[in-house]
Structures are given as C-alpha cells and as structure tokens.
C-alpha cells in the first residue's frame, strides 16, 4: 500500500511539473468536430409502423426536404433536399416499401425506397393548363398487387403504377376549365369520385374507373354564392365548404346517385360567432370543424344532412386527421396548449363524447403553441391500443408524445436560420484546479494513468472505452468558459420562426433558446418576420461585470413599410434584456464602429422613407454620433435595376420639434451597369471600412 502511494505521488509530481501542449495531427485536418442535420418545419407526416423491424416516420417540410426518421429516437435514417423550384406538394406510402412524393406543382412524381432512400423511379406529368394546386392519393388494387397513384395537376388526371412509375391513363379536363379540389377514394368497387369547380358557382362531380380511366359518371350542379376556401370530407358521400362570403356553410351530398346541396348560415348555428370563418381541411368521421375567432366549432352532419353543434374549443387548438386503429374503429386527436403544459385528448371517431385517452404533458414555454398534430396507434403488450402524437411547435421543433411523456424532440427550426453571429463565452473564474473542483484526487490520478497507458499502447479494450469516456467528459472543447486562444464561442442563431438559439462551437449542443415575444404572431402583429442579428453590447473592458448581448431586428408585416421590432438578448443567459416596437419601418441596419461608455454599439436604421434613425436613443449616443456625423457614409444596391449608389447624412429630421435621433439623407454618387452586358448576381462586404464588392456576369 505504501509503495502504491509513493507511485501515485511520483506520478503526480511528474504531471504537475510538465507543461500541457495541444497540437493538430495531419490526419485531423479537414475533420469535423460535429455535424448536425435538420429537416425544417414539417408539413406532412406519414407513419410506417405496420411491419416488424424499424418503425419509421416519413415527413415533408417547408424547407423542401423529404426524410425518413427513426420513430423511436427521432434520428434521421435518410433525407433528400429538393431544389427551390421543385417544392414538395404531397407525400404518401405505396406497397409498404415506397415513399411517394409529388412536387413541382404536381408535375413530378417520384418513388423512394423506404429503407435507404434511393430513388426507384421518376415520372414527369404533362398538362396544358397551369395550376397552383394539385391532388394525390394512393389506391390499393389488391387484386393486381399494385397501388395506383392518382394525381391531378395542370388540368389533367393521371394514374401511375407504384411499381415502375408508368402512366396507366390520363383524363384531360382542360376543355372544361375545372379546378379539382377533392378526391373520394372507392370503398367498394373501382370508381373514384373527383370534386371540382368551374367558374364561380358550378360544382362538377366525376366518377372515374381507377383501372381503365373510363369516365362513368359526370354531374354538374349550380351552387348560388359559389364555394370559397378549403373543403372538409365528412364521409364518402358528404363534403362541407363555405360560400364566397365565408359566412354560410354549404353541405354537398352525393347520396343515392344524386348531387345535392344545402346551405345554413353560421350565426344560425352559433349565435355568438361573428365575422368570417374558415373550414379546417380535416378528414373526420361524420364531423367537420370550422375556425371562427375565438373558437373552433365541431359540427356533426346527421343522416338527413342537418347540422348539429357538438362542441366549441379555443381556436389555438390543433386537430389531427382521423385514423383507423381497429376493424371499423376510428379516432382523432386534439391538442390544446395551456401555459407550460399541453393537453392531448384522443376521441372516438363516431362518438365525440367518448375519450380514448387524456394526457397532460409539461413542455418548455419557449417552444410556443402547437401548430400541427399527426396521430398514430400502437399495440401494447396486453394487446390493447395505445396512441402517440407527433406535434409541430410554433418554433418549428418536432416532438413525439407517448404515454404522457415527450419521447424525443428535434430542434428543426435551425434548418431555417435567418442570420448567425458569434458571442464570447464567460471568463473562467480563478480558484483551484479543475481536478480539485470536479473530481477527487484519486479519480484524477486514475484518469491520467489510463491516458498514459493509452499513449504507451498498453491499454486493454476496456481501458480504451474508459479513456474515450473520459475524453468526452472532460473535453476542453465543450466547456462553457472562454479559452486562451478564443476558439470556444457561442453561435447565436436566429431562425425564421423568430427563435434565438445559442450553440456551443465545441460540440454543437444548444445551450439556451428563446422564442422572442416580438416575433410571435399576435393580434397586433399578424405577420412577424425575423430579419437580422447584430452585436449590441460587447464588454471587452468589463468582461467580468457585464454580459454581452445581441440585437435582433424584425418586421411586423410583409411590406417594407411595416413597423420594425427590436429585441436585445443577453447571450450568457438567453434572457431578453429589452424590446422595442418601432414607430418606423426597417429597410436596412448599419452597425457603426462606435460604442458608448457601457460598450453598447451604435446602430443606424434606414426606413422606407429614407430616414435614418440612431439607436440606442440615449443622450450619450447622440453626442458620440454628432462628433462623427460628417464621416458616416453608406451604399445601397438595386440589383434588379443594376444600380449602385452612395449616400451620406444631410440633417436632423424636423417634425414638430427637432429629433436628435432621426436624420435625413442625401445621394452622393450612383453607378448604372449596362443591363445588356452585365447583371449583379451577388454582393458582399468584407469589413465596414471596405467598399462594396460586387460580382457581375458579362
């Protein structure tokens, strides 16, 4: 024992007297420290859980990604990012082994192999009448061991074999100028019904044989007041929509081989509702739902096509489509948000008052409200049915809920990063070595002995596993403190959803995240847009006393004249320090190389009226800026018209009184590039002190 102690202390003396050095080996050059893949905000999701083996989740996203995810862990099996001009319209499964995508406004159908994502076939669908909308459904032809993919796009109805992508038949509707809106799959037989509209008020119903493409039925009915917005499929014989005024419900019936309709004003059903409504494009059983602030109203269609109010819930709730989970049994999910909790309710399809499941799940409030929900079932060990829900949150993150818990989450909002900047980490406080603080002396010595055995190639396989675990646990890269060389930093990422996240450059983990209140949809700001990130406060001289912060710039509206919003966020804690709703618009932001006594950087904001506004609005900032007033210049680029311009400040804005933080501008110079020989395709600025760089093609 005494000998072992002497050995430990000898090793301790050697290690403490040696200097630590870090180097980069030749084989490490070009290797990534970490790599993360995201898919974006999910639009459609299809569960593949019927067969043994891996349970998969197939999704398409607003970022034009089709991906296969591991249903158990949320990891990506494979993903494909399609081009900007090849946006995904619909996805589905065929034959239990192919993922079918319809893209480019219904012009391209593809089949992807479910296990590995390899493309099996691709079909180009040609039509003569360009259309913004498209439809797709997959019909199981059990007798032929094939699935027929029925697609409507560009005025033509196509049937495609899911085996090889061959077009089986086409039905052209271009001569009739009909815009198809809904498919009704055949339950018994081979006839698919297609609902469309021509003109303002004509409803067209077609019955088409799926195998041959033969038109077996055609009905046209005039609906005074027309149809507007989405349609809801209540059953294989009933559809519901709103008229052009969006205040009257139109029930369309295909019963007994005849097409008929009935109308009823929304206020006759629910007297407290006012204004226009929207029909939610859901597929429920005998029910449909309308959204009319502040409610979502469930309405039943009885056997006589009469409408009956079933329930009213808050209009922030999300509702799934109906699923079949047992023989002739159906269910759908309702998800409601309540502060830091979400309530998941699964209801029996034909009996709204019967709840199959009710769960309350705590959730991070920085994820916002639930935007979409997709439901799936599974069979428990006792052969009873359980339900899981995939929810898409306001910050575009993805969560799987099951048995009252969040099984996994994905931060897929990071797929739509709008802007990125960096922030320093806190300075490491002195006071003892890391070994004394984080672990005991004996554990510290054992760790160094293991590393020494690894260096001398004396380590066993078990020792190598332990060494790797120690490296991950005590990696310098992942510490949340500043290193001497300045390599460790925080990546501050602003996403399209208005969420700010801090990622550690050492391992890519999310340190904190914040869904900015100013960039959330509300009554006062119905179309918030996240624009840019800037360094707001960088405390070089007060690094131990002050935290750095970033400036988030946004716009509350789609047009350039929409009022701007500002948020200042502490990059150490992720807390919003201050926020402003501006009285002017934001077209451009010019960071200045000046800072006040608290090391807040000065910024100029140019609005749509070409006025310049100074921030922060403090007397000290105004005094600093006045000293540099005549030295401030900037440029603008009109890429569409091939014009480069230079500008300077002119004078203070004069409204009722002189404004010390608002200035008018003047044009100094402009360059017009000849459009017949050159075109500006990209612009960049390397430093604030440098002139604009531009690229042109001639």
C-alpha positions as a printed Julia matrix, in Angstrom:
698×3 Matrix{Float64}:
   0.0    0.0     0.0
   2.85   2.37    0.91
   4.52   1.51   -2.4
   1.32   2.35   -4.33
   1.03   5.7    -2.56
   4.67   6.53   -3.44
   3.95   5.68   -7.1
   0.85   7.89   -7.15
   2.69  10.86   -5.65
   5.64  10.37   -8.02
   3.29  10.44  -10.98
   1.54  13.48   -9.51
   4.9   15.31   -9.23
   5.81  14.46  -12.85
   2.42  15.5   -14.25
   2.2   18.73  -12.24
   5.7   19.84  -13.33
   5.03  19.15  -17.03
   3.61  21.73  -19.44
   0.42  20.84  -21.31
   0.52  21.32  -25.08
  -2.11  20.76  -27.76
  -1.38  20.06  -31.4
  -3.22  19.14  -34.58
  -2.11  15.94  -36.29
  -2.02  15.64  -40.06
  -4.87  13.1   -40.12
  -7.11  15.54  -38.17
  -7.03  18.22  -40.87
 -10.41  18.57  -42.57
 -12.29  16.54  -39.96
 -15.48  17.98  -38.44
 -15.78  18.37  -34.69
 -19.55  17.96  -35.02
 -22.2   17.87  -37.68
 -25.93  18.25  -37.21
 -28.69  17.67  -39.74
 -32.1   19.29  -39.62
 -35.17  18.92  -41.8
 -37.24  22.08  -41.18
 -40.87  22.68  -40.28
 -42.94  19.57  -41.01
 -45.88  19.98  -43.43
 -46.98  16.35  -43.82
 -46.16  13.18  -41.89
 -46.87   9.51  -42.54
 -46.2    6.73  -40.01
 -44.82   3.36  -41.13
 -45.36   1.0   -38.18
 -47.28  -1.93  -39.64
 -44.43  -4.36  -40.24
 -41.79  -5.78  -37.93
 -38.41  -4.06  -37.82
 -37.66  -0.38  -37.74
 -40.58   1.93  -37.08
 -40.33   4.94  -39.36
 -41.77   8.38  -39.71
 -41.85   9.89  -43.21
 -42.08  13.69  -43.37
 -42.01  16.53  -45.87
 -41.11  20.04  -44.75
 -41.43  23.68  -45.72
 -37.68  23.67  -46.42
 -38.34  21.2   -49.28
 -36.98  18.13  -47.51
 -38.35  14.61  -47.64
 -36.92  12.47  -44.85
 -37.26   9.17  -43.02
 -36.91   9.38  -39.22
 -36.46   6.72  -36.57
 -39.79   6.72  -34.73
 -38.13   5.53  -31.51
 -35.38   8.17  -31.27
 -36.13  10.85  -33.86
 -32.82  10.36  -35.68
 -32.6   10.72  -39.46
 -32.36   7.49  -41.46
 -32.14   9.39  -44.73
 -33.19  12.7   -46.2
 -33.31  14.43  -49.59
 -33.32  18.17  -50.17
 -35.09  19.0   -53.43
 -34.38  22.15  -55.45
 -36.02  25.51  -54.8
 -38.13  25.16  -57.95
 -39.13  21.58  -57.07
 -41.23  22.14  -53.96
 -42.92  19.1   -52.41
 -46.72  19.15  -52.65
 -47.73  15.76  -51.2
 -46.24  12.56  -49.76
 -47.66   9.08  -49.21
 -46.65   5.4   -48.93
 -47.22   2.71  -51.54
 -46.89  -1.08  -51.31
 -45.48  -0.65  -47.8
 -41.98  -0.1   -49.24
 -42.04   3.08  -51.35
 -42.27   6.73  -50.31
 -44.19   8.63  -53.0
 -43.61  12.37  -53.45
 -45.44  14.78  -55.74
 -43.57  18.01  -56.43
 -43.23  20.98  -58.81
 -46.95  21.84  -58.62
 -47.86  18.25  -59.4
 -45.53  17.9   -62.4
 -43.07  15.32  -61.0
 -43.9   12.09  -59.13
 -41.12  10.06  -57.56
 -40.81   6.84  -55.6
 -38.09   6.47  -52.95
 -37.04   3.17  -51.43
 -38.25   3.2   -47.82
 -35.21   1.53  -46.16
 -32.38   3.55  -47.75
 -34.0    6.49  -49.57
 -32.73   5.55  -53.04
 -34.92   6.83  -55.87
 -36.75   3.95  -57.58
 -38.48   5.83  -60.4
 -39.46   9.3   -61.57
 -42.39  10.32  -63.76
 -42.95  13.69  -65.41
 -46.64  14.59  -65.7
 -47.54  16.92  -68.53
 -50.6   19.17  -68.66
 -51.83  22.11  -70.72
 -53.47  24.22  -68.02
 -51.01  25.56  -65.4
 -52.42  25.18  -61.9
 -51.28  26.3   -58.47
 -52.92  23.33  -56.74
 -52.51  19.59  -57.07
 -54.01  16.44  -55.53
 -52.62  12.97  -54.9
 -53.99   9.76  -53.42
 -52.81   6.16  -53.36
 -55.37   3.41  -54.01
 -54.65  -0.2   -53.11
 -55.53  -2.51  -56.02
 -55.42  -5.73  -54.03
 -56.31  -8.0   -56.92
 -53.38  -6.75  -59.06
 -50.84  -6.5   -56.21
 -50.23  -2.89  -57.14
 -51.05   0.56  -55.79
 -52.41   3.07  -58.27
 -51.31   6.66  -57.62
 -53.98   9.07  -58.82
 -52.69  12.59  -59.4
 -54.39  15.78  -60.55
 -52.19  18.59  -61.88
 -52.23  21.15  -64.67
 -55.75  20.24  -65.81
 -55.08  16.51  -66.24
 -55.95  13.49  -64.11
 -53.18  10.86  -64.16
 -52.99   7.28  -62.9
 -49.48   5.95  -62.2
 -48.29   2.46  -61.31
 -46.43   2.48  -58.0
 -44.21  -0.4   -59.15
 -42.42   1.32  -62.03
 -43.93   4.81  -62.36
 -45.58   4.1   -65.71
 -48.55   6.34  -66.51
 -51.54   3.99  -66.88
 -54.07   6.53  -68.18
 -54.82  10.25  -68.46
 -58.08  12.18  -68.37
 -57.86  15.75  -69.67
 -60.13  18.37  -68.13
 -58.61  21.41  -69.82
 -61.57  21.98  -72.15
 -63.92  22.3   -69.19
 -61.73  24.71  -67.15
 -62.39  22.7   -63.99
 -60.19  23.08  -60.92
 -60.32  19.82  -58.96
 -60.47  20.16  -55.18
 -61.13  16.75  -53.61
 -60.7   13.01  -54.19
 -63.06  10.45  -52.64
 -61.46   7.02  -52.59
 -63.54   3.98  -53.55
 -64.65   1.89  -50.6
 -66.19  -0.91  -52.61
 -65.63  -1.14  -56.34
 -63.21   0.63  -58.67
 -64.76   4.09  -59.06
 -63.01   7.15  -57.6
 -65.06  10.34  -57.27
 -63.45  13.66  -58.08
 -64.95  17.0   -57.0
 -64.08  20.23  -58.81
 -65.38  23.7   -59.58
 -65.62  25.74  -62.75
 -66.49  29.39  -62.94
 -67.85  30.99  -59.81
 -70.61  28.58  -58.85
 -70.58  25.32  -60.85
 -69.73  22.14  -58.93
 -68.54  19.23  -61.08
 -68.57  15.63  -59.87
 -66.77  12.94  -61.9
 -66.83   9.19  -61.36
 -63.78   7.52  -62.96
 -62.84   3.86  -63.13
 -59.43   3.57  -61.47
 -58.32   0.61  -63.59
 -59.24   1.96  -67.03
 -59.64   5.72  -66.65
 -63.14   5.49  -68.11
 -65.49   8.34  -67.17
 -68.52   6.53  -65.75
 -70.33   9.49  -64.22
 -70.49  13.23  -64.56
 -72.76  15.61  -62.67
 -72.87  19.39  -62.69
 -74.79  21.38  -60.1
 -75.13  25.16  -59.78
 -74.41  26.49  -56.26
 -75.53  30.14  -55.89
 -72.89  32.07  -53.95
 -70.13  29.71  -55.06
 -67.53  27.96  -52.89
 -64.53  29.52  -51.14
 -61.55  28.14  -49.25
 -60.92  24.6   -48.07
 -63.27  21.61  -48.15
 -63.75  19.03  -45.41
 -64.55  15.4   -46.24
 -67.13  14.3   -43.68
 -67.76  10.87  -45.24
 -67.54   9.17  -48.62
 -70.79  10.89  -49.52
 -70.66  14.27  -47.74
 -68.41  17.31  -48.16
 -68.65  20.69  -46.44
 -67.29  24.08  -47.54
 -68.02  27.79  -47.15
 -69.59  30.05  -49.73
 -67.81  33.06  -51.19
 -68.87  35.28  -48.27
 -67.31  32.8   -45.79
 -70.35  33.12  -43.56
 -72.59  30.37  -44.98
 -71.9   26.62  -44.77
 -72.57  24.56  -47.91
 -73.17  20.81  -47.42
 -72.61  18.86  -50.63
 -74.22  15.38  -50.76
 -73.51  12.54  -53.21
 -76.04  10.14  -51.68
 -78.28   7.87  -53.74
 -76.53   8.68  -57.0
 -77.6   12.33  -56.92
 -75.68  15.53  -56.23
 -77.45  17.99  -53.93
 -76.53  20.76  -51.55
 -77.9   22.59  -48.54
 -76.96  25.95  -47.02
 -77.0   27.25  -43.46
 -75.72  30.5   -42.02
 -73.07  30.1   -39.32
 -74.85  32.51  -36.96
 -77.95  30.32  -37.08
 -75.84  27.53  -35.59
 -73.69  29.52  -33.16
 -75.16  32.91  -32.35
 -72.06  34.24  -30.55
 -69.87  33.82  -33.65
 -69.34  36.83  -35.88
 -67.19  37.68  -38.87
 -65.84  35.27  -41.45
 -64.89  31.66  -40.79
 -62.64  29.02  -42.33
 -63.29  25.31  -42.75
 -60.4   23.24  -41.41
 -59.24  20.78  -44.13
 -59.64  17.72  -41.91
 -60.88  14.21  -42.57
 -63.11  13.23  -39.65
 -65.97  10.76  -39.28
 -69.38  12.4   -39.54
 -67.86  15.66  -38.26
 -66.17  18.76  -39.53
 -64.64  21.78  -37.84
 -64.73  25.5   -38.57
 -62.48  28.17  -37.13
 -64.09  31.46  -36.24
 -62.3   33.56  -33.64
 -62.16  32.86  -30.74
 -63.41  29.28  -31.23
 -63.01  26.09  -33.18
 -66.5   24.64  -33.53
 -67.17  20.93  -34.16
 -70.33  20.31  -36.19
 -71.97  16.98  -36.91
 -73.83  16.13  -40.13
 -76.74  13.79  -39.33
 -78.43  11.27  -41.61
 -80.71  13.96  -43.0
 -77.75  16.28  -43.79
 -78.79  18.55  -40.91
 -76.02  20.34  -38.98
 -75.69  19.96  -35.2
 -73.23  21.73  -32.89
 -71.12  19.22  -30.95
 -68.51  21.29  -29.11
 -66.56  24.55  -29.01
 -62.88  24.77  -28.05
 -60.26  27.52  -28.08
 -59.1   28.41  -31.59
 -55.43  27.87  -30.66
 -56.01  24.07  -30.53
 -54.69  21.7   -33.2
 -56.64  18.72  -34.57
 -55.36  15.64  -36.38
 -56.96  13.74  -39.23
 -58.87  10.61  -38.33
 -57.05   7.26  -38.29
 -58.27   3.66  -38.36
 -56.89   1.71  -35.42
 -59.06  -1.4   -35.37
 -61.7   -3.02  -37.51
 -64.19  -0.22  -38.29
 -62.85   1.84  -35.38
 -61.57   5.39  -35.86
 -60.0    8.07  -33.68
 -58.56  11.58  -33.89
 -56.51  13.8   -31.58
 -56.99  17.29  -30.17
 -54.01  19.13  -28.67
 -54.56  22.26  -26.57
 -51.89  24.5   -25.06
 -52.12  25.81  -21.51
 -49.09  27.78  -20.34
 -46.3   25.3   -19.64
 -48.48  22.27  -20.44
 -50.19  20.72  -23.42
 -53.32  18.6   -23.14
 -53.65  15.66  -25.51
 -57.1   14.16  -25.99
 -57.86  11.23  -28.3
 -61.54  10.92  -29.21
 -63.52   8.09  -30.71
 -64.32   8.89  -34.33
 -68.06   8.22  -34.38
 -68.68   9.38  -30.78
 -67.16  12.75  -29.93
 -68.11  12.44  -26.26
 -66.03   9.26  -25.79
 -62.41   9.95  -24.85
 -59.96   7.13  -25.56
 -57.05   8.99  -23.99
 -56.47  12.16  -21.94
 -52.93  13.24  -21.04
 -51.26  16.39  -19.75
 -47.62  16.87  -20.68
 -45.29  19.61  -19.34
 -43.46  21.48  -22.09
 -40.9   24.26  -22.45
 -42.83  27.51  -22.94
 -40.11  28.76  -25.32
 -41.46  26.36  -27.95
 -44.68  28.35  -28.33
 -48.04  26.9   -29.34
 -48.76  23.64  -31.15
 -49.14  24.24  -34.89
 -49.93  20.75  -36.22
 -50.58  17.28  -34.86
 -50.33  13.86  -36.52
 -51.59  10.73  -34.75
 -50.62   7.07  -34.83
 -51.57   3.99  -32.83
 -49.61   1.03  -31.44
 -50.48  -2.23  -29.74
 -49.41  -2.63  -26.13
 -48.1   -5.85  -24.63
 -51.57  -6.6   -23.23
 -52.96  -6.32  -26.84
 -54.8   -3.07  -26.06
 -54.42   0.01  -28.24
 -52.22   2.94  -27.34
 -51.8    6.25  -29.16
 -48.86   8.52  -29.91
 -48.89  12.05  -31.33
 -46.34  13.92  -33.4
 -46.65  17.67  -32.81
 -45.1   20.58  -34.7
 -44.49  23.56  -32.45
 -44.52  27.29  -33.14
 -40.69  27.38  -33.13
 -40.76  24.61  -35.84
 -39.44  22.0   -33.41
 -40.77  18.43  -33.59
 -41.93  16.4   -30.57
 -43.19  12.84  -30.21
 -45.65  12.34  -27.33
 -46.46   8.93  -25.91
 -47.72   7.68  -22.54
 -47.76  11.18  -21.04
 -44.12  11.9   -21.88
 -42.05  13.58  -24.57
 -40.22  10.63  -26.15
 -37.9   12.79  -28.25
 -37.54  16.3   -29.61
 -35.88  17.72  -32.7
 -34.82  21.38  -33.0
 -35.71  21.53  -36.67
 -36.29  25.28  -36.6
 -32.5   25.53  -37.01
 -32.95  24.35  -40.61
 -34.29  27.81  -41.46
 -31.57  30.01  -39.99
 -32.04  33.65  -40.99
 -28.8   35.03  -39.52
 -25.87  33.88  -37.37
 -23.33  35.73  -35.22
 -20.87  34.72  -32.52
 -20.53  35.6   -28.86
 -17.7   35.12  -26.41
 -18.11  32.7   -23.53
 -17.72  33.82  -19.9
 -14.23  34.21  -18.49
 -13.23  31.25  -16.31
 -13.06  32.32  -12.69
  -9.88  31.55  -10.79
  -9.72  29.45   -7.68
  -8.29  25.95   -7.73
  -7.6   23.48  -10.47
 -10.33  21.78  -12.43
  -9.3   18.44  -10.95
  -9.91  19.64   -7.39
 -13.27  21.07   -8.22
 -14.77  18.4   -10.49
 -13.39  15.16   -9.01
 -11.32  13.71   -6.21
  -7.53  13.38   -6.34
  -7.61   9.6    -6.67
 -10.03   9.74   -9.63
  -7.88  12.4   -11.25
  -4.76  10.22  -10.9
  -6.59   7.16  -12.27
  -7.67   9.14  -15.31
  -4.12  10.27  -16.05
  -2.82   6.72  -15.58
  -5.36   5.47  -18.11
  -4.27   8.14  -20.59
  -0.62   7.19  -20.01
  -1.41   3.51  -20.72
  -3.16   4.56  -23.91
  -0.17   6.63  -25.03
   2.23   3.7   -24.37
  -0.19   1.32  -26.2
  -0.64  -0.77  -23.06
  -4.37  -0.18  -22.67
  -6.85  -3.06  -22.85
 -10.13  -2.75  -24.79
 -11.9   -1.92  -21.52
  -9.28   0.76  -20.8
  -9.82   2.28  -24.26
 -13.57   2.55  -23.61
 -12.86   4.25  -20.29
 -10.35   6.61  -21.95
 -12.88   7.6   -24.6
 -15.49   8.27  -21.93
 -13.01  10.46  -20.02
 -12.23  12.4   -23.17
 -15.89  13.1   -23.79
 -16.49  14.0   -20.16
 -13.52  16.33  -19.69
 -13.16  17.67  -23.22
 -11.85  21.21  -23.23
 -13.91  21.88  -26.34
 -17.25  21.61  -24.56
 -16.52  23.82  -21.53
 -18.78  26.81  -21.08
 -15.86  29.16  -20.4
 -13.56  31.18  -22.62
 -10.28  29.56  -23.72
  -6.97  31.4   -24.11
  -6.96  31.18  -27.92
 -10.57  32.27  -28.36
 -11.66  29.11  -30.2
 -14.59  28.31  -27.9
 -17.55  30.54  -28.63
 -21.32  30.58  -28.8
 -23.02  30.58  -32.17
 -26.1   32.79  -31.85
 -28.64  31.65  -34.47
 -31.84  33.48  -35.44
 -34.42  31.3   -37.18
 -37.36  32.04  -39.45
 -39.74  31.19  -36.58
 -38.35  34.1   -34.53
 -36.39  31.88  -32.16
 -32.91  32.71  -30.93
 -30.62  29.8   -30.01
 -27.06  29.61  -28.68
 -24.99  26.65  -29.93
 -21.64  25.7   -28.41
 -18.93  25.61  -31.07
 -17.21  22.72  -29.31
 -19.94  20.1   -29.63
 -22.91  21.83  -31.32
 -25.29  21.45  -28.4
 -27.99  24.04  -27.76
 -27.0   25.94  -24.61
 -30.18  28.05  -24.46
 -33.02  29.12  -26.72
 -35.64  31.87  -26.65
 -38.79  32.35  -28.72
 -38.85  36.14  -28.98
 -42.22  37.64  -27.92
 -41.94  40.44  -30.51
 -41.6   37.91  -33.33
 -44.61  35.77  -32.4
 -47.88  36.01  -34.28
 -50.45  38.07  -32.37
 -53.42  40.37  -32.86
 -51.1   43.37  -33.08
 -48.53  41.61  -35.26
 -50.13  39.07  -37.61
 -47.13  38.6   -39.92
 -43.87  38.88  -37.94
 -40.64  38.46  -39.9
 -37.17  37.89  -38.39
 -34.56  39.87  -40.31
 -31.06  40.11  -38.84
 -28.72  39.78  -35.86
 -26.12  42.32  -34.73
 -23.65  42.7   -31.86
 -25.29  45.06  -29.37
 -23.02  45.06  -26.33
 -19.51  43.56  -26.3
 -17.94  44.29  -22.88
 -14.2   44.0   -23.53
 -13.25  46.2   -20.57
 -16.0   44.92  -18.25
 -15.97  41.24  -19.16
 -16.28  40.13  -15.53
 -19.1   42.55  -14.7
 -21.21  42.84  -17.86
 -22.68  40.18  -20.13
 -22.58  40.58  -23.92
 -25.86  40.96  -25.79
 -27.12  40.83  -29.37
 -29.62  42.97  -31.24
 -32.43  41.13  -33.04
 -34.14  43.1   -35.8
 -37.54  42.14  -37.18
 -40.51  43.5   -39.04
 -44.17  43.32  -38.11
 -45.71  42.86  -41.56
 -44.98  41.67  -45.08
 -44.3   45.05  -46.73
 -41.17  47.16  -46.39
 -43.24  49.95  -44.74
 -44.33  47.66  -41.89
 -43.16  48.82  -38.43
 -39.95  47.32  -37.12
 -39.31  45.48  -33.85
 -36.08  45.25  -31.84
 -35.01  42.84  -29.1
 -31.82  42.88  -27.03
 -30.88  39.46  -25.65
 -28.2   38.52  -23.1
 -26.01  35.88  -24.79
 -24.92  34.26  -21.5
 -28.37  33.71  -20.02
 -30.64  33.82  -23.08
 -32.92  36.36  -21.42
 -34.45  39.31  -23.24
 -32.97  42.49  -21.75
 -35.14  44.97  -23.64
 -37.54  45.15  -26.57
 -38.98  47.92  -28.72
 -41.86  48.23  -31.18
 -40.72  50.98  -33.54
 -42.84  53.73  -34.99
 -40.96  53.46  -38.28
 -40.09  50.69  -40.72
 -36.78  48.84  -41.09
 -35.21  48.55  -44.53
 -31.55  48.33  -43.56
 -29.37  48.35  -40.43
 -25.91  49.94  -40.4
 -23.7   48.97  -37.41
 -21.27  51.76  -36.53
 -17.72  51.3   -35.16
 -18.58  53.46  -32.12
 -19.69  52.42  -28.64
 -20.85  54.27  -25.54
 -19.41  54.03  -22.03
 -21.31  50.77  -21.4
 -19.81  49.36  -24.64
 -23.15  49.3   -26.46
 -22.55  49.69  -30.16
 -24.31  52.44  -32.09
 -26.58  51.42  -35.0
 -28.33  53.32  -37.75
 -31.66  52.06  -39.1
 -32.85  53.2   -42.53
 -36.61  53.21  -43.03
 -38.8   53.08  -46.15
 -38.94  56.89  -46.3
 -35.09  57.01  -46.48
 -34.86  58.5   -43.0
 -32.05  57.37  -40.71
 -32.67  56.55  -37.03
 -29.99  56.25  -34.34
 -30.01  53.52  -31.64
 -29.6   53.37  -28.69
 -31.65  56.52  -28.12
 -29.57  57.96  -25.3
 -28.01  61.44  -24.88
 -24.54  59.87  -24.77
 -25.11  58.01  -28.05
 -26.39  61.23  -29.7
 -23.3   63.14  -28.51
 -20.91  60.45  -29.82
 -22.71  60.33  -33.15
 -22.7   64.12  -33.64
 -18.9   64.09  -33.46
 -18.8   61.6   -36.36
 -21.8   62.96  -38.27
 -19.86  64.14  -41.31
 -17.82  60.92  -41.56
 -20.74  58.5   -41.98
 -21.31  57.09  -45.47
 -23.11  54.03  -46.76
 -24.09  52.43  -50.03
 -27.15  50.73  -51.46
 -27.54  48.24  -54.3
 -30.53  47.89  -56.59
 -29.73  44.51  -58.14
 -32.93  44.47  -60.19
 -32.01  47.71  -61.99
 -28.2   47.24  -61.85
 -27.64  50.44  -59.82
 -25.04  51.07  -57.09
 -25.46  54.24  -55.02
 -23.58  56.04  -52.25
 -25.26  58.11  -49.52
 -24.46  60.4   -46.6
 -26.3   62.17  -43.8
 -27.86  65.55  -44.52
 -29.54  67.0   -41.4
 -31.81  66.23  -38.46
 -35.42  65.32  -39.12
 -37.77  68.18  -38.34
 -41.31  67.18  -37.45
 -42.96  69.26  -34.77
 -39.62  69.56  -32.98
 -36.07  68.69  -33.9
 -35.34  65.0   -33.38
 -31.8   64.24  -32.19
 -32.12  60.58  -33.21
 -33.61  60.97  -36.71
 -31.75  62.22  -39.79
 -32.39  62.82  -43.46
 -30.01  61.55  -46.13
 -28.62  62.67  -49.47
 -27.31  60.85  -52.54
 -23.61  61.24  -53.3
 -23.0   59.06  -56.34
 -24.51  56.29  -58.43
 -23.23  53.79  -60.98
 -25.52  52.18  -63.53
 -24.22  48.94  -65.01
 -25.27  48.25  -68.62
 -28.06  45.67  -68.36
 -27.43  44.31  -71.86
 -23.92  43.12  -70.9
 -23.82  42.83  -67.1
 -26.04  41.81  -64.22
 -25.4   41.98  -60.47
 -25.76  38.44  -59.12
 -24.21  38.78  -55.64
 -22.92  41.42  -53.25
 -20.72  41.2   -50.16
 -18.94  43.41  -47.66
 -15.79  42.07  -46.02
 -15.3   44.84  -43.47
 -17.07  48.03  -42.55
 -14.05  50.06  -43.66
 -14.01  48.49  -47.12
 -16.02  49.36  -50.21
 -18.77  47.11  -51.57
 -17.66  44.12  -53.6
 -19.92  43.03  -56.41
 -19.91  40.26  -58.98
 -21.19  40.62  -62.5
 -21.61  38.34  -65.47
 -20.86  39.68  -68.93
